[in-house]
mmCIF file of C-alpha atoms in Angstrom:
data_model
loop_
_atom_site.group_PDB
_atom_site.id
_atom_site.type_symbol
_atom_site.label_atom_id
_atom_site.label_comp_id
_atom_site.label_asym_id
_atom_site.label_seq_id
_atom_site.Cartn_x
_atom_site.Cartn_y
_atom_site.Cartn_z
ATOM 1 C CA MET A 1 -78.190 28.507 -67.691
ATOM 2 C CA THR A 2 -79.132 26.421 -65.028
ATOM 3 C CA VAL A 3 -75.544 25.174 -65.184
ATOM 4 C CA PHE A 4 -74.443 28.642 -64.784
ATOM 5 C CA LEU A 5 -76.604 28.493 -61.594
ATOM 6 C CA VAL A 6 -75.253 25.437 -60.184
ATOM 7 C CA ILE A 7 -71.717 27.102 -60.390
ATOM 8 C CA ALA A 8 -72.865 30.119 -58.459
ATOM 9 C CA VAL A 9 -74.440 28.162 -55.763
ATOM 10 C CA PHE A 10 -71.510 25.916 -55.855
ATOM 11 C CA ILE A 11 -69.773 28.767 -55.081
ATOM 12 C CA LEU A 12 -71.504 30.149 -52.615
ATOM 13 C CA PHE A 13 -71.543 26.991 -50.538
ATOM 14 C CA ASN A 14 -67.367 26.912 -50.937
ATOM 15 C CA GLN A 15 -65.912 27.007 -47.912
ATOM 16 C CA MET A 16 -69.384 27.492 -46.160
ATOM 17 C CA ASN A 17 -69.210 27.163 -41.881
ATOM 18 C CA ALA A 18 -72.542 26.378 -40.347
ATOM 19 C CA ALA A 19 -72.149 27.487 -36.659
ATOM 20 C CA LYS A 20 -71.848 24.397 -34.047
ATOM 21 C CA GLU A 21 -75.181 23.832 -32.130
ATOM 22 C CA GLY A 22 -76.264 27.016 -29.121
ATOM 23 C CA GLN A 23 -73.954 28.713 -31.494
ATOM 24 C CA PHE A 24 -74.432 31.654 -33.519
ATOM 25 C CA HIS A 25 -71.964 34.224 -35.909
ATOM 26 C CA LYS A 26 -71.589 36.809 -34.194
ATOM 27 C CA ASP A 27 -69.904 38.696 -37.319
ATOM 28 C CA TYR A 28 -72.998 38.101 -39.807
ATOM 29 C CA LEU A 29 -72.964 41.678 -40.369
ATOM 30 C CA ASP A 30 -69.100 42.585 -40.867
ATOM 31 C CA LYS A 31 -67.768 43.834 -43.561
ATOM 32 C CA ASP A 32 -65.889 41.031 -45.242
ATOM 33 C CA LYS A 33 -69.150 38.627 -44.349
ATOM 34 C CA THR A 34 -71.666 41.065 -45.917
ATOM 35 C CA THR A 35 -68.837 41.786 -49.060
ATOM 36 C CA ALA A 36 -69.181 37.490 -49.699
ATOM 37 C CA VAL A 37 -72.681 37.495 -49.726
ATOM 38 C CA ASN A 38 -73.304 40.481 -51.697
ATOM 39 C CA GLY A 39 -70.534 38.845 -54.376
ATOM 40 C CA PHE A 40 -72.890 35.717 -54.548
ATOM 41 C CA PHE A 41 -75.865 37.991 -55.600
ATOM 42 C CA VAL A 42 -73.558 40.300 -58.088
ATOM 43 C CA ILE A 43 -73.336 36.943 -59.598
ATOM 44 C CA LEU A 44 -76.908 36.009 -59.862
ATOM 45 C CA ILE A 45 -77.288 39.507 -61.783
ATOM 46 C CA LEU A 46 -74.872 39.039 -64.097
ATOM 47 C CA LEU A 47 -76.865 35.708 -65.200
ATOM 48 C CA SER A 48 -80.185 38.187 -65.133
ATOM 49 C CA HIS A 49 -78.921 39.971 -67.080
ATOM 50 C CA ALA A 50 -77.515 38.158 -69.740
ATOM 51 C CA LYS A 51 -80.615 35.997 -70.131
ATOM 52 C CA GLN A 52 -82.320 39.134 -70.831
ATOM 53 C CA TYR A 53 -80.372 38.573 -74.468
ATOM 54 C CA ILE A 54 -80.739 34.824 -75.079
ATOM 55 C CA ASP A 55 -83.614 32.586 -75.749
ATOM 56 C CA THR A 56 -83.652 31.005 -72.969
ATOM 57 C CA GLY A 57 -86.919 28.639 -73.394
ATOM 58 C CA GLY A 58 -85.208 25.360 -73.690
ATOM 59 C CA ALA A 59 -84.669 22.306 -70.982
ATOM 60 C CA TYR A 60 -81.616 23.389 -69.448
ATOM 61 C CA ASP A 61 -83.110 26.449 -68.806
ATOM 62 C CA ALA A 62 -86.012 25.923 -67.207
ATOM 63 C CA ALA A 63 -85.102 25.569 -63.891
ATOM 64 C CA TYR A 64 -82.549 28.800 -63.904
ATOM 65 C CA MET A 65 -86.043 30.451 -65.112
ATOM 66 C CA ALA A 66 -88.142 29.354 -62.072
ATOM 67 C CA VAL A 67 -85.175 30.705 -59.394
ATOM 68 C CA SER A 68 -84.723 33.586 -61.313
ATOM 69 C CA SER A 69 -88.711 34.058 -61.453
ATOM 70 C CA HIS A 70 -89.175 33.084 -57.959
ATOM 71 C CA LEU A 71 -86.510 35.800 -56.709
ATOM 72 C CA ASN A 72 -87.231 38.560 -58.628
ATOM 73 C CA GLN A 73 -85.644 41.566 -57.646
ATOM 74 C CA MET A 74 -84.408 40.008 -54.469
ATOM 75 C CA VAL A 75 -81.080 40.059 -55.979
ATOM 76 C CA VAL A 76 -80.685 43.330 -55.159
ATOM 77 C CA ALA A 77 -82.032 43.223 -51.089
ATOM 78 C CA SER A 78 -78.730 42.602 -49.640
ATOM 79 C CA PHE A 79 -76.752 45.464 -51.376
ATOM 80 C CA LEU A 80 -79.702 47.951 -49.830
ATOM 81 C CA PHE A 81 -80.023 46.075 -46.844
ATOM 82 C CA TYR A 82 -76.388 46.279 -45.866
ATOM 83 C CA SER A 83 -76.133 50.198 -47.131
ATOM 84 C CA GLY A 84 -78.629 51.304 -44.887
ATOM 85 C CA TYR A 85 -76.868 49.018 -42.426
ATOM 86 C CA GLY A 86 -73.894 50.293 -42.799
ATOM 87 C CA MET A 87 -74.676 53.855 -42.906
ATOM 88 C CA THR A 88 -76.409 53.783 -39.731
ATOM 89 C CA GLU A 89 -73.548 52.081 -38.238
ATOM 90 C CA SER A 90 -71.246 54.580 -39.563
ATOM 91 C CA VAL A 91 -73.779 57.592 -37.882
ATOM 92 C CA LYS A 92 -73.458 55.747 -34.641
ATOM 93 C CA ARG A 93 -69.746 55.735 -34.983
ATOM 94 C CA LYS A 94 -68.543 59.040 -36.327
ATOM 95 C CA LYS A 95 -71.488 61.468 -35.682
ATOM 96 C CA TYR A 96 -72.724 64.510 -37.686
ATOM 97 C CA SER A 97 -68.649 64.245 -38.981
ATOM 98 C CA TYR A 98 -70.303 61.081 -41.388
ATOM 99 C CA VAL A 99 -73.647 62.518 -42.105
ATOM 100 C CA LYS A 100 -72.123 65.700 -43.714
ATOM 101 C CA SER A 101 -69.475 63.184 -45.684
ATOM 102 C CA ILE A 102 -72.215 61.701 -47.259
ATOM 103 C CA MET A 103 -73.125 64.856 -49.393
ATOM 104 C CA THR A 104 -69.018 66.031 -49.482
ATOM 105 C CA ARG A 105 -67.650 62.789 -50.580
ATOM 106 C CA ARG A 106 -69.690 59.028 -51.048
ATOM 107 C CA PHE A 107 -72.552 60.852 -53.260
ATOM 108 C CA TRP A 108 -69.684 62.356 -55.562
ATOM 109 C CA THR A 109 -67.462 59.358 -55.729
ATOM 110 C CA LEU A 110 -71.056 57.678 -56.886
ATOM 111 C CA PHE A 111 -71.552 59.888 -59.177
ATOM 112 C CA ILE A 112 -68.221 60.713 -60.854
ATOM 113 C CA ASN A 113 -67.489 57.136 -60.986
ATOM 114 C CA PHE A 114 -71.069 56.306 -62.295
ATOM 115 C CA ASN A 115 -70.285 58.902 -65.186
ATOM 116 C CA LEU A 116 -67.249 57.907 -66.118
ATOM 117 C CA ALA A 117 -68.953 54.386 -67.066
ATOM 118 C CA LEU A 118 -71.257 56.418 -68.774
ATOM 119 C CA VAL A 119 -68.762 57.882 -70.835
ATOM 120 C CA LEU A 120 -67.478 53.982 -72.432
ATOM 121 C CA TYR A 121 -71.267 53.642 -72.507
ATOM 122 C CA PHE A 122 -71.509 56.782 -74.792
ATOM 123 C CA ALA A 123 -68.432 55.727 -77.186
ATOM 124 C CA GLU A 124 -70.065 52.149 -77.553
ATOM 125 C CA TRP A 125 -73.420 54.255 -79.100
ATOM 126 C CA LEU A 126 -71.693 56.211 -80.830
ATOM 127 C CA TYR A 127 -69.477 53.251 -82.609
ATOM 128 C CA LEU A 128 -72.879 51.281 -82.987
ATOM 129 C CA LYS A 129 -74.340 54.571 -84.829
ATOM 130 C CA LYS A 130 -77.195 55.135 -81.897
ATOM 131 C CA THR A 131 -78.707 58.514 -81.147
ATOM 132 C CA VAL A 132 -78.908 60.447 -78.121
ATOM 133 C CA THR A 133 -80.888 63.603 -77.324
ATOM 134 C CA LEU A 134 -79.511 66.202 -74.739
ATOM 135 C CA LYS A 135 -82.523 65.560 -73.054
ATOM 136 C CA GLN A 136 -81.529 62.416 -72.135
ATOM 137 C CA MET A 137 -77.603 63.205 -71.597
ATOM 138 C CA LEU A 138 -78.712 65.284 -68.671
ATOM 139 C CA LEU A 139 -81.029 62.756 -67.276
ATOM 140 C CA ALA A 140 -78.372 59.974 -68.088
ATOM 141 C CA THR A 141 -75.914 61.509 -65.534
ATOM 142 C CA ILE A 142 -78.581 60.837 -62.508
ATOM 143 C CA GLY A 143 -79.672 57.724 -63.733
ATOM 144 C CA TRP A 144 -83.213 58.494 -64.901
ATOM 145 C CA SER A 145 -82.270 57.041 -68.482
ATOM 146 C CA SER A 146 -79.593 55.325 -69.816
ATOM 147 C CA TYR A 147 -77.618 54.758 -72.958
ATOM 148 C CA GLY A 148 -78.607 51.116 -72.734
ATOM 149 C CA ASN A 149 -76.606 50.643 -69.217
ATOM 150 C CA SER A 150 -78.371 49.646 -66.107
ATOM 151 C CA SER A 151 -79.663 52.899 -64.292
ATOM 152 C CA TRP A 152 -82.511 52.623 -62.021
ATOM 153 C CA TYR A 153 -80.313 51.504 -59.019
ATOM 154 C CA ILE A 154 -77.786 54.034 -59.233
ATOM 155 C CA PHE A 155 -80.804 56.369 -59.355
ATOM 156 C CA ALA A 156 -82.538 54.832 -56.262
ATOM 157 C CA ILE A 157 -78.974 55.622 -54.707
ATOM 158 C CA PHE A 158 -78.384 58.962 -55.105
ATOM 159 C CA LEU A 159 -82.056 59.711 -54.013
ATOM 160 C CA LEU A 160 -81.380 57.470 -50.855
ATOM 161 C CA TYR A 161 -78.054 59.118 -49.860
ATOM 162 C CA ILE A 162 -79.950 62.484 -51.059
ATOM 163 C CA LEU A 163 -83.005 61.243 -48.305
ATOM 164 C CA PHE A 164 -81.006 60.018 -45.333
ATOM 165 C CA PHE A 165 -78.764 63.407 -45.002
ATOM 166 C CA VAL A 166 -82.144 65.061 -44.837
ATOM 167 C CA SER A 167 -82.864 62.545 -42.415
ATOM 168 C CA PHE A 168 -80.206 62.750 -39.832
ATOM 169 C CA PHE A 169 -78.716 66.604 -40.335
ATOM 170 C CA VAL A 170 -80.252 67.476 -37.274
ATOM 171 C CA ILE A 171 -77.785 65.264 -35.454
ATOM 172 C CA LYS A 172 -75.386 68.394 -36.414
ATOM 173 C CA PHE A 173 -77.569 70.057 -33.426
ATOM 174 C CA ASN A 174 -77.775 67.714 -31.334
ATOM 175 C CA ASP A 175 -76.487 64.194 -31.249
ATOM 176 C CA ASN A 176 -78.256 62.213 -28.383
ATOM 177 C CA PRO A 177 -78.278 58.639 -29.896
ATOM 178 C CA LYS A 178 -82.149 58.367 -28.596
ATOM 179 C CA LEU A 179 -82.415 60.803 -31.599
ATOM 180 C CA TYR A 180 -81.887 58.738 -33.885
ATOM 181 C CA TYR A 181 -84.834 56.627 -33.955
ATOM 182 C CA PHE A 182 -86.508 60.015 -34.893
ATOM 183 C CA CYS A 183 -84.328 60.290 -37.304
ATOM 184 C CA ALA A 184 -85.021 56.872 -38.411
ATOM 185 C CA ALA A 185 -88.806 57.200 -38.723
ATOM 186 C CA VAL A 186 -88.311 60.645 -40.658
ATOM 187 C CA PHE A 187 -86.540 58.947 -43.155
ATOM 188 C CA THR A 188 -88.275 55.989 -43.706
ATOM 189 C CA GLY A 189 -91.322 58.104 -44.589
ATOM 190 C CA LEU A 190 -89.575 60.083 -46.723
ATOM 191 C CA VAL A 191 -88.664 56.439 -48.528
ATOM 192 C CA ILE A 192 -92.312 55.838 -48.706
ATOM 193 C CA VAL A 193 -93.036 58.660 -50.167
ATOM 194 C CA ALA A 194 -90.396 58.508 -52.669
ATOM 195 C CA VAL A 195 -91.825 55.197 -53.584
ATOM 196 C CA TYR A 196 -95.697 56.841 -53.940
ATOM 197 C CA VAL A 197 -93.865 59.286 -55.878
ATOM 198 C CA GLN A 198 -92.396 57.308 -58.659
ATOM 199 C CA MET A 199 -95.651 55.011 -58.597
ATOM 200 C CA LYS A 200 -97.328 57.957 -59.609
ATOM 201 C CA MET A 201 -95.339 58.841 -62.275
ATOM 202 C CA GLY A 202 -95.661 56.031 -63.617
ATOM 203 C CA ARG A 203 -92.263 54.229 -63.063
ATOM 204 C CA GLU A 204 -92.083 50.539 -63.676
ATOM 205 C CA SER A 205 -92.538 48.914 -60.268
ATOM 206 C CA TYR A 206 -88.689 47.459 -59.964
ATOM 207 C CA THR A 207 -87.277 50.836 -59.930
ATOM 208 C CA TYR A 208 -88.935 51.807 -56.537
ATOM 209 C CA ASN A 209 -90.660 48.070 -54.847
ATOM 210 C CA THR A 210 -87.520 47.501 -52.808
ATOM 211 C CA LEU A 211 -86.562 50.844 -51.056
ATOM 212 C CA ILE A 212 -87.689 50.021 -48.295
ATOM 213 C CA LEU A 213 -85.005 47.825 -47.576
ATOM 214 C CA PHE A 214 -82.263 50.584 -47.434
ATOM 215 C CA ALA A 215 -84.768 52.061 -44.334
ATOM 216 C CA LEU A 216 -84.926 48.328 -42.638
ATOM 217 C CA GLY A 217 -81.192 48.499 -42.541
ATOM 218 C CA VAL A 218 -81.117 51.776 -40.861
ATOM 219 C CA TRP A 219 -83.003 50.050 -38.057
ATOM 220 C CA TRP A 220 -81.716 46.933 -37.587
ATOM 221 C CA SER A 221 -78.546 48.942 -36.651
ATOM 222 C CA LEU A 222 -80.464 50.445 -34.098
ATOM 223 C CA PHE A 223 -82.195 47.529 -32.976
ATOM 224 C CA LYS A 224 -79.522 45.241 -33.552
ATOM 225 C CA ASP A 225 -78.242 44.423 -29.811
ATOM 226 C CA LEU A 226 -81.710 44.082 -29.209
ATOM 227 C CA ILE A 227 -83.094 41.518 -32.082
ATOM 228 C CA GLU A 228 -79.355 39.576 -31.245
ATOM 229 C CA LYS A 229 -79.666 39.216 -27.591
ATOM 230 C CA ILE A 230 -83.772 37.407 -28.500
ATOM 231 C CA VAL A 231 -82.451 35.773 -31.705
ATOM 232 C CA MET A 232 -79.515 34.492 -30.548
ATOM 233 C CA LYS A 233 -80.284 33.186 -26.549
ATOM 234 C CA ASN A 234 -80.939 29.612 -28.030
ATOM 235 C CA ASP A 235 -81.674 27.307 -30.970
ATOM 236 C CA ILE A 236 -84.802 26.388 -30.198
ATOM 237 C CA ILE A 237 -85.739 30.884 -29.783
ATOM 238 C CA TYR A 238 -84.036 31.080 -33.042
ATOM 239 C CA PHE A 239 -85.819 28.243 -35.058
ATOM 240 C CA PHE A 240 -89.102 29.293 -33.545
ATOM 241 C CA ILE A 241 -87.922 33.011 -35.072
ATOM 242 C CA LEU A 242 -86.962 31.342 -38.500
ATOM 243 C CA MET A 243 -90.087 29.422 -38.600
ATOM 244 C CA LEU A 244 -92.463 32.538 -37.866
ATOM 245 C CA VAL A 245 -90.153 34.014 -41.342
ATOM 246 C CA VAL A 246 -90.748 31.634 -43.128
ATOM 247 C CA GLY A 247 -93.948 31.845 -42.563
ATOM 248 C CA ALA A 248 -94.373 34.960 -43.496
ATOM 249 C CA TYR A 249 -92.521 34.654 -46.374
ATOM 250 C CA CYS A 250 -94.892 31.983 -47.462
ATOM 251 C CA LEU A 251 -97.544 33.879 -46.998
ATOM 252 C CA THR A 252 -96.810 37.552 -48.510
ATOM 253 C CA TYR A 253 -94.907 35.720 -51.642
ATOM 254 C CA PHE A 254 -98.302 34.081 -52.841
ATOM 255 C CA ARG A 255 -99.471 38.294 -52.407
ATOM 256 C CA ARG A 256 -96.919 39.774 -53.562
ATOM 257 C CA TRP A 257 -97.875 41.426 -57.034
ATOM 258 C CA LYS A 258 -101.771 40.989 -56.224
ATOM 259 C CA GLY A 259 -101.509 42.762 -52.947
ATOM 260 C CA GLY A 260 -99.916 45.806 -54.317
ATOM 261 C CA ILE A 261 -96.521 47.570 -53.261
ATOM 262 C CA GLU A 262 -97.831 46.761 -49.612
ATOM 263 C CA PHE A 263 -97.424 42.949 -49.794
ATOM 264 C CA TYR A 264 -94.448 43.101 -52.214
ATOM 265 C CA SER A 265 -92.431 45.526 -49.717
ATOM 266 C CA LEU A 266 -93.545 43.032 -47.064
ATOM 267 C CA TRP A 267 -92.584 39.879 -48.797
ATOM 268 C CA ALA A 268 -88.973 41.783 -49.559
ATOM 269 C CA ILE A 269 -88.575 42.116 -45.807
ATOM 270 C CA ALA A 270 -89.787 38.812 -45.186
ATOM 271 C CA PHE A 271 -86.571 37.731 -47.668
ATOM 272 C CA THR A 272 -83.781 39.855 -46.505
ATOM 273 C CA VAL A 273 -84.478 38.818 -42.421
ATOM 274 C CA LEU A 274 -84.727 35.221 -43.414
ATOM 275 C CA MET A 275 -81.316 36.066 -45.051
ATOM 276 C CA LEU A 276 -79.922 37.479 -42.270
ATOM 277 C CA LEU A 277 -81.497 34.357 -40.091
ATOM 278 C CA ILE A 278 -79.433 32.258 -42.393
ATOM 279 C CA THR A 279 -76.431 34.249 -42.236
ATOM 280 C CA MET A 280 -76.453 34.320 -38.366
ATOM 281 C CA LYS A 281 -76.125 29.966 -38.034
ATOM 282 C CA VAL A 282 -74.334 29.369 -41.647
ATOM 283 C CA SER A 283 -71.039 31.565 -42.901
ATOM 284 C CA PHE A 284 -70.546 32.008 -46.317
ATOM 285 C CA PHE A 285 -66.854 33.641 -47.264
ATOM 286 C CA ASN A 286 -64.412 32.187 -49.758
ATOM 287 C CA PRO A 287 -62.163 34.466 -52.219
ATOM 288 C CA ILE A 288 -64.491 33.602 -55.154
ATOM 289 C CA LEU A 289 -67.520 35.349 -53.458
ATOM 290 C CA SER A 290 -65.338 38.371 -51.725
ATOM 291 C CA PHE A 291 -63.936 38.982 -55.081
ATOM 292 C CA PHE A 292 -67.148 39.392 -56.934
ATOM 293 C CA GLY A 293 -68.008 41.565 -53.528
ATOM 294 C CA ARG A 294 -65.768 44.269 -54.158
ATOM 295 C CA HIS A 295 -66.155 44.766 -57.525
ATOM 296 C CA VAL A 296 -69.915 45.051 -57.140
ATOM 297 C CA PHE A 297 -70.632 48.365 -58.670
ATOM 298 C CA SER A 298 -68.528 47.986 -61.210
ATOM 299 C CA ILE A 299 -69.513 44.958 -62.253
ATOM 300 C CA TYR A 300 -73.260 45.675 -62.535
ATOM 301 C CA ILE A 301 -72.417 49.073 -63.863
ATOM 302 C CA LEU A 302 -70.301 48.042 -66.309
ATOM 303 C CA GLN A 303 -72.158 44.450 -67.727
ATOM 304 C CA ARG A 304 -74.315 45.665 -70.525
ATOM 305 C CA LEU A 305 -71.358 47.258 -72.320
ATOM 306 C CA PRO A 306 -70.075 43.858 -73.472
ATOM 307 C CA MET A 307 -73.722 41.924 -73.174
ATOM 308 C CA TYR A 308 -74.843 44.764 -75.687
ATOM 309 C CA LEU A 309 -72.328 44.797 -78.253
ATOM 310 C CA PHE A 310 -71.851 40.802 -78.430
ATOM 311 C CA ASP A 311 -75.596 40.838 -78.773
ATOM 312 C CA LYS A 312 -75.447 43.122 -81.791
ATOM 313 C CA LEU A 313 -72.928 41.370 -83.487
ATOM 314 C CA GLY A 314 -75.386 38.171 -83.059
ATOM 315 C CA TYR A 315 -73.507 36.121 -80.736
ATOM 316 C CA SER A 316 -76.533 35.963 -78.020
ATOM 317 C CA GLN A 317 -78.451 34.056 -80.888
ATOM 318 C CA SER A 318 -75.541 31.570 -82.915
ATOM 319 C CA HIS A 319 -73.792 30.867 -79.324
ATOM 320 C CA LYS A 320 -75.732 31.778 -76.741
ATOM 321 C CA TYR A 321 -74.008 29.624 -73.500
ATOM 322 C CA MET A 322 -70.491 30.741 -74.123
ATOM 323 C CA PHE A 323 -71.829 34.419 -75.296
ATOM 324 C CA VAL A 324 -73.053 34.193 -71.337
ATOM 325 C CA ILE A 325 -69.281 32.996 -70.102
ATOM 326 C CA CYS A 326 -67.744 35.684 -72.621
ATOM 327 C CA CYS A 327 -69.776 38.254 -71.274
ATOM 328 C CA ILE A 328 -69.054 37.423 -67.714
ATOM 329 C CA ALA A 329 -65.273 36.842 -68.690
ATOM 330 C CA VAL A 330 -65.190 40.568 -70.061
ATOM 331 C CA THR A 331 -67.018 42.578 -67.391
ATOM 332 C CA ILE A 332 -64.658 41.056 -64.695
ATOM 333 C CA VAL A 333 -61.644 42.150 -66.496
ATOM 334 C CA LEU A 334 -63.518 45.489 -67.662
ATOM 335 C CA ALA A 335 -64.749 46.056 -63.495
ATOM 336 C CA VAL A 336 -61.271 45.244 -61.979
ATOM 337 C CA ILE A 337 -59.663 47.377 -64.313
ATOM 338 C CA PHE A 338 -62.525 50.447 -63.574
ATOM 339 C CA ASP A 339 -61.850 50.138 -60.199
ATOM 340 C CA LYS A 340 -58.263 50.739 -60.362
ATOM 341 C CA VAL A 341 -58.411 53.949 -62.788
ATOM 342 C CA THR A 342 -61.547 55.132 -60.147
ATOM 343 C CA GLY A 343 -59.620 54.377 -57.064
ATOM 344 C CA ILE A 344 -56.357 56.571 -58.264
ATOM 345 C CA ILE A 345 -59.266 59.097 -59.256
ATOM 346 C CA ASP A 346 -61.263 59.591 -56.446
ATOM 347 C CA LYS A 347 -58.064 59.557 -54.433
ATOM 348 C CA ALA A 348 -56.599 62.608 -56.488
ATOM 349 C CA ILE A 349 -59.719 64.250 -56.175
ATOM 350 C CA PHE A 350 -61.211 64.128 -52.561
ATOM 351 C CA ASP A 351 -57.805 63.178 -50.555
ATOM 352 C CA ARG A 352 -56.271 66.641 -52.124
ATOM 353 C CA LYS A 353 -59.909 68.287 -51.114
ATOM 354 C CA ILE A 354 -59.151 66.932 -47.672
ATOM 355 C CA LYS A 355 -55.756 68.700 -47.215
ATOM 356 C CA LYS A 356 -56.866 71.595 -48.682
ATOM 357 C CA ILE A 357 -59.059 71.810 -46.093
ATOM 358 C CA SER A 358 -56.960 71.167 -43.755
ATOM 359 C CA ASN A 359 -54.382 73.215 -44.849
ATOM 360 C CA GLN A 360 -57.013 76.282 -44.407
ATOM 361 C CA ALA A 361 -57.848 75.038 -40.975
#
């Protein structure tokens, strides 16, 4: 597995661009740059899930396993942060019309696409003669349960969309930008409550311990100008802040498990801020990262189809590295086809709906 990690890192650093002394990449949060960063992390997610099916006790796996253990759930940090940031930026530009679209289009687009993927998993389960209960089928539609697919993240996004909509709904009546800070505070409080409720329900910690990063993205959007004014003033201030964040990262890392959800959340925040500081100085962008970044959802949701099938056929034990290669290759092909099909379906459903509303108006 270490070889795959080396390849992933090589892809990350290919065509990277370090800012000159005293300069910064002020476009570090532009869509093409965030897409590339997400592309790297979705590659790590592919490797992380593939390793669950193979024996990783060999000497050639040790380095990868150490890195994987260290990162833990931070492989999804960029997805959550960039989503929170991007949605808040959209609210600032489009006001209530965007907030409304969260529950009229964004939520339902995800719901439809996710359930289209579930059809494939359901077909695979039938092929493998697995049993499915009605309760499991219903809960699977929102990501609470699954047919063997990765689902916790989808449920988390559904939940975060609803909480974001509820929190920012008030701008329908008053779109004063100062009110956004109140909305962000309400949203953060609701996220904390959602985390607490899932903890009390006995859910696995990985299903909720990174949700705060979505709220971090919201706050970063609101304070972006101030943050950049301070951090990007000069290299001395930048590196001083960088060292402070590294110190916070190390301090919280060693207490991320013993300190409970509080320290894990602080560590996750430190990781994400560290990632942002790095991308202010070093730009990671190339066609490979962009490709993976454009297909994040489909790769994430479809990856277990080949993994589950090849594992049942015994390839994960007899040819474990070839198993990983084949799973990645098949996932990429499925993702491209899936995005083509869902793109057509989404356009047919939502563009027709918009046209109908326009005609009625």
